[in-house]
Short mmCIF file of C-alpha atoms in Angstrom, two decimals:
data_model
loop_
_atom_site.label_atom_id
_atom_site.label_comp_id
_atom_site.label_asym_id
_atom_site.label_seq_id
_atom_site.Cartn_x
_atom_site.Cartn_y
_atom_site.Cartn_z
CA MET A 1 14.39 -19.22 10.54
CA LYS A 2 13.95 -16.12 8.15
CA LYS A 3 14.84 -12.74 9.77
CA PHE A 4 12.21 -10.18 8.12
CA GLN A 5 12.67 -6.76 7.83
CA SER A 6 10.38 -3.62 5.59
CA PHE A 7 11.18 -1.51 4.02
CA TYR A 8 8.47 2.28 3.15
CA GLY A 9 7.71 3.49 0.47
CA ILE A 10 6.97 5.00 -2.80
CA VAL A 11 7.13 2.54 -6.05
CA ILE A 12 8.94 5.45 -8.07
CA LYS A 13 9.84 2.29 -11.06
CA ILE A 14 8.16 -0.90 -11.86
CA ASP A 15 10.67 -2.87 -14.98
CA ASP A 16 11.04 -6.43 -15.69
CA PHE A 17 13.34 -8.03 -14.53
CA LEU A 18 16.32 -10.52 -16.20
CA ILE A 19 16.97 -13.22 -14.82
CA ASP A 20 19.61 -15.21 -17.35
CA GLU A 21 22.29 -14.06 -19.30
CA THR A 22 19.75 -13.78 -22.74
CA GLY A 23 18.76 -10.33 -22.10
CA LYS A 24 15.78 -11.64 -22.67
CA SER A 25 13.32 -11.19 -19.38
CA ASP A 26 9.86 -13.68 -20.20
CA GLY A 27 7.98 -11.23 -18.32
CA CYS A 28 7.25 -13.26 -14.47
CA TYR A 29 9.85 -11.39 -12.44
CA LYS A 30 9.97 -7.67 -12.22
CA LEU A 31 12.02 -4.73 -10.79
CA MET A 32 10.18 -2.60 -8.33
CA SER A 33 12.29 0.76 -6.92
CA VAL A 34 10.56 2.08 -3.87
CA GLN A 35 11.76 5.81 -1.40
CA ASP A 36 11.44 6.16 1.23
CA SER A 37 10.69 9.78 2.65
CA ASN A 38 14.58 10.27 3.54
CA ARG A 39 15.21 9.92 -0.74
CA ASN A 40 16.58 6.13 0.01
CA VAL A 41 15.79 4.00 -2.61
CA VAL A 42 15.87 0.11 -2.82
CA ASN A 43 14.87 -2.42 -5.74
CA PHE A 44 12.83 -5.25 -4.86
CA VAL A 45 12.22 -8.54 -7.17
CA ILE A 46 8.82 -9.79 -7.70
CA SER A 47 8.93 -13.34 -8.32
CA PRO A 48 5.61 -14.64 -9.30
CA SER A 49 5.65 -16.51 -5.32
CA THR A 50 6.08 -13.21 -4.04
CA TYR A 51 3.31 -12.41 -1.74
CA PHE A 52 0.80 -9.18 -2.72
CA VAL A 53 -1.66 -8.76 0.46
CA ASP A 54 -5.49 -8.31 -0.52
CA HIS A 55 -4.24 -8.85 -4.05
CA GLU A 56 -3.53 -6.06 -5.18
CA ILE A 57 -2.18 -4.19 -8.29
CA ILE A 58 0.00 -2.04 -7.01
CA GLN A 59 1.24 0.92 -9.59
CA ILE A 60 4.03 4.36 -10.04
CA GLY A 61 2.70 6.13 -7.57
CA ASP A 62 1.86 4.07 -4.46
CA ILE A 63 3.17 3.28 -1.17
CA ILE A 64 3.72 0.66 -0.08
CA ILE A 65 5.56 -1.69 2.22
CA GLY A 66 7.39 -4.53 1.17
CA PHE A 67 8.80 -7.32 3.48
CA TYR A 68 12.51 -9.37 2.56
CA ASN A 69 14.48 -11.78 4.42
CA ALA A 70 16.91 -9.65 6.12
CA ASN A 71 19.26 -13.02 6.30
CA ALA A 72 19.22 -13.85 2.65
CA ALA A 73 22.13 -13.62 0.58
CA VAL A 74 22.05 -10.29 -1.78
CA PRO A 75 23.99 -9.06 -3.85
CA LEU A 76 26.86 -5.69 -2.93
CA ILE A 77 25.07 -3.19 -5.14
CA PHE A 78 23.43 0.06 -4.72
CA PRO A 79 20.52 1.37 -4.76
CA PRO A 80 20.36 -2.61 -2.38
CA ARG A 81 17.93 -5.59 -4.03
CA PHE A 82 16.27 -8.17 -2.31
CA ARG A 83 14.08 -10.45 -2.85
CA ALA A 84 10.34 -9.50 -1.93
CA ILE A 85 8.69 -11.65 0.00
CA VAL A 86 5.33 -9.71 0.91
CA ILE A 87 4.29 -6.35 -0.67
CA ALA A 88 1.11 -4.47 0.80
CA ARG A 89 -0.32 -1.35 -0.60
CA ASP A 90 -0.43 1.80 2.30
CA THR A 91 -4.61 1.57 3.11
CA PRO A 92 -5.78 3.70 5.74
CA TYR A 93 -6.66 1.88 9.23
CA ARG A 94 -4.99 -1.28 8.16
CA ASN A 95 -1.77 -2.38 8.88
CA VAL A 96 0.61 -4.71 8.11
CA LYS A 97 3.03 -6.97 10.22
CA VAL A 98 4.79 -10.17 8.58
CA ASP A 99 6.60 -12.28 11.02
CA TYR A 100 7.05 -15.70 12.79
CA PHE A 101 4.66 -15.54 15.54
CA ASN A 102 5.38 -17.44 19.00
CA ASN A 103 3.08 -20.25 20.79
CA GLU A 104 1.65 -16.86 22.76
CA LEU A 105 0.58 -15.20 18.91
CA ILE A 106 3.52 -12.54 20.24
CA ASN A 107 5.94 -11.72 17.70
CA THR A 108 10.12 -11.61 17.33
CA ASP A 109 11.29 -8.64 18.53
CA ASN A 110 7.86 -8.57 21.28
CA THR A 111 5.95 -5.53 19.87
CA LEU A 112 2.88 -7.33 18.73
CA LYS A 113 0.40 -10.20 20.25
CA LEU A 114 -2.52 -10.90 18.73
CA ASN A 115 -6.06 -11.96 20.25
CA ILE A 116 -7.80 -13.85 17.56
CA SER A 117 -11.29 -13.56 17.52
CA SER A 118 -14.36 -14.55 16.34
CA ASN A 119 -14.05 -11.87 13.44
CA THR A 120 -10.20 -13.08 12.50
CA GLN A 121 -10.20 -14.89 9.39
CA ILE A 122 -7.01 -17.25 9.12
CA LEU A 123 -5.99 -18.15 5.72
CA LEU A 124 -3.54 -19.98 3.28
CA GLU A 125 -1.90 -17.73 0.66
CA ASN A 126 -3.57 -18.98 -1.69
CA GLY A 127 -7.12 -17.94 -0.04
CA GLN A 128 -8.00 -21.53 1.37
CA LEU A 129 -8.60 -21.56 4.87
CA PHE A 130 -5.96 -22.52 7.65
CA THR A 131 -7.73 -24.88 9.96
CA LYS A 132 -5.14 -25.75 12.10
CA SER A 133 -3.62 -23.37 14.67
CA PRO A 134 -1.03 -20.23 13.77
CA ASN A 135 0.90 -20.43 16.53
CA ASN A 136 4.39 -21.26 15.79
CA ARG A 137 4.67 -19.99 12.43
CA ASN A 138 5.69 -17.29 9.94
CA LEU A 139 2.39 -15.38 9.68
CA ILE A 140 1.15 -11.92 7.67
CA VAL A 141 -1.16 -10.03 9.73
CA THR A 142 -3.19 -7.31 8.90
CA TYR A 143 -4.58 -5.91 11.38
CA GLY A 144 -6.16 -1.89 13.39
CA PRO A 145 -6.31 -0.43 16.01
CA THR A 146 -3.46 -1.73 19.16
CA THR A 147 -3.32 -1.17 22.64
CA ARG A 148 -0.42 1.23 24.25
CA SER A 149 1.10 -2.16 25.92
CA ILE A 150 4.00 -4.09 26.00
CA PRO A 151 3.74 -5.74 23.34
CA ALA A 152 1.20 -4.04 21.66
CA GLN A 153 -2.10 -6.46 21.64
CA THR A 154 -4.43 -6.60 18.47
CA ASN A 155 -7.38 -8.32 17.04
CA PRO A 156 -6.12 -8.60 13.48
CA TYR A 157 -8.65 -8.74 10.86
CA LYS A 158 -6.75 -11.19 8.14
CA ILE A 159 -4.01 -14.17 8.97
CA ILE A 160 -2.22 -15.83 5.99
CA VAL A 161 -0.38 -18.19 7.34
CA MET A 162 2.94 -18.92 4.99
CA CYS A 163 3.54 -22.43 4.88
CA SER A 164 6.29 -22.55 2.60
#
């Protein structure tokens, strides 16, 4: 099972990423360097399957949050290099959470409960409507205000179901 972790910071560099020994890049993979407020740096490998929330184009200077699988094997290098699963630009009044949500739509660390409303869009990663229940799945959730309860509750703006 995937355990999602995140890293939040400013994009300081974007380069082509070499995926084989020939030293050539096919242009389909990028290496995005992100620095947090404590000057810690993480490199995200961006692949064609990395999901960008709202399909936004990220540039140097943008503040982002990147999500990766904390259980995946990573090379022991510095700065750390993670395969990005989801990237989202920091946008006012919008929060993003990537996690597994159980049958009650509560995430794995019991910090967020989703209350689906008639205004909540539920989509697949390709933008098509998802017609089944989003329970017991890995989800990309965009939302605004939450309650001050444990877990916090919200009516999400959009839910993207991660089927893979």
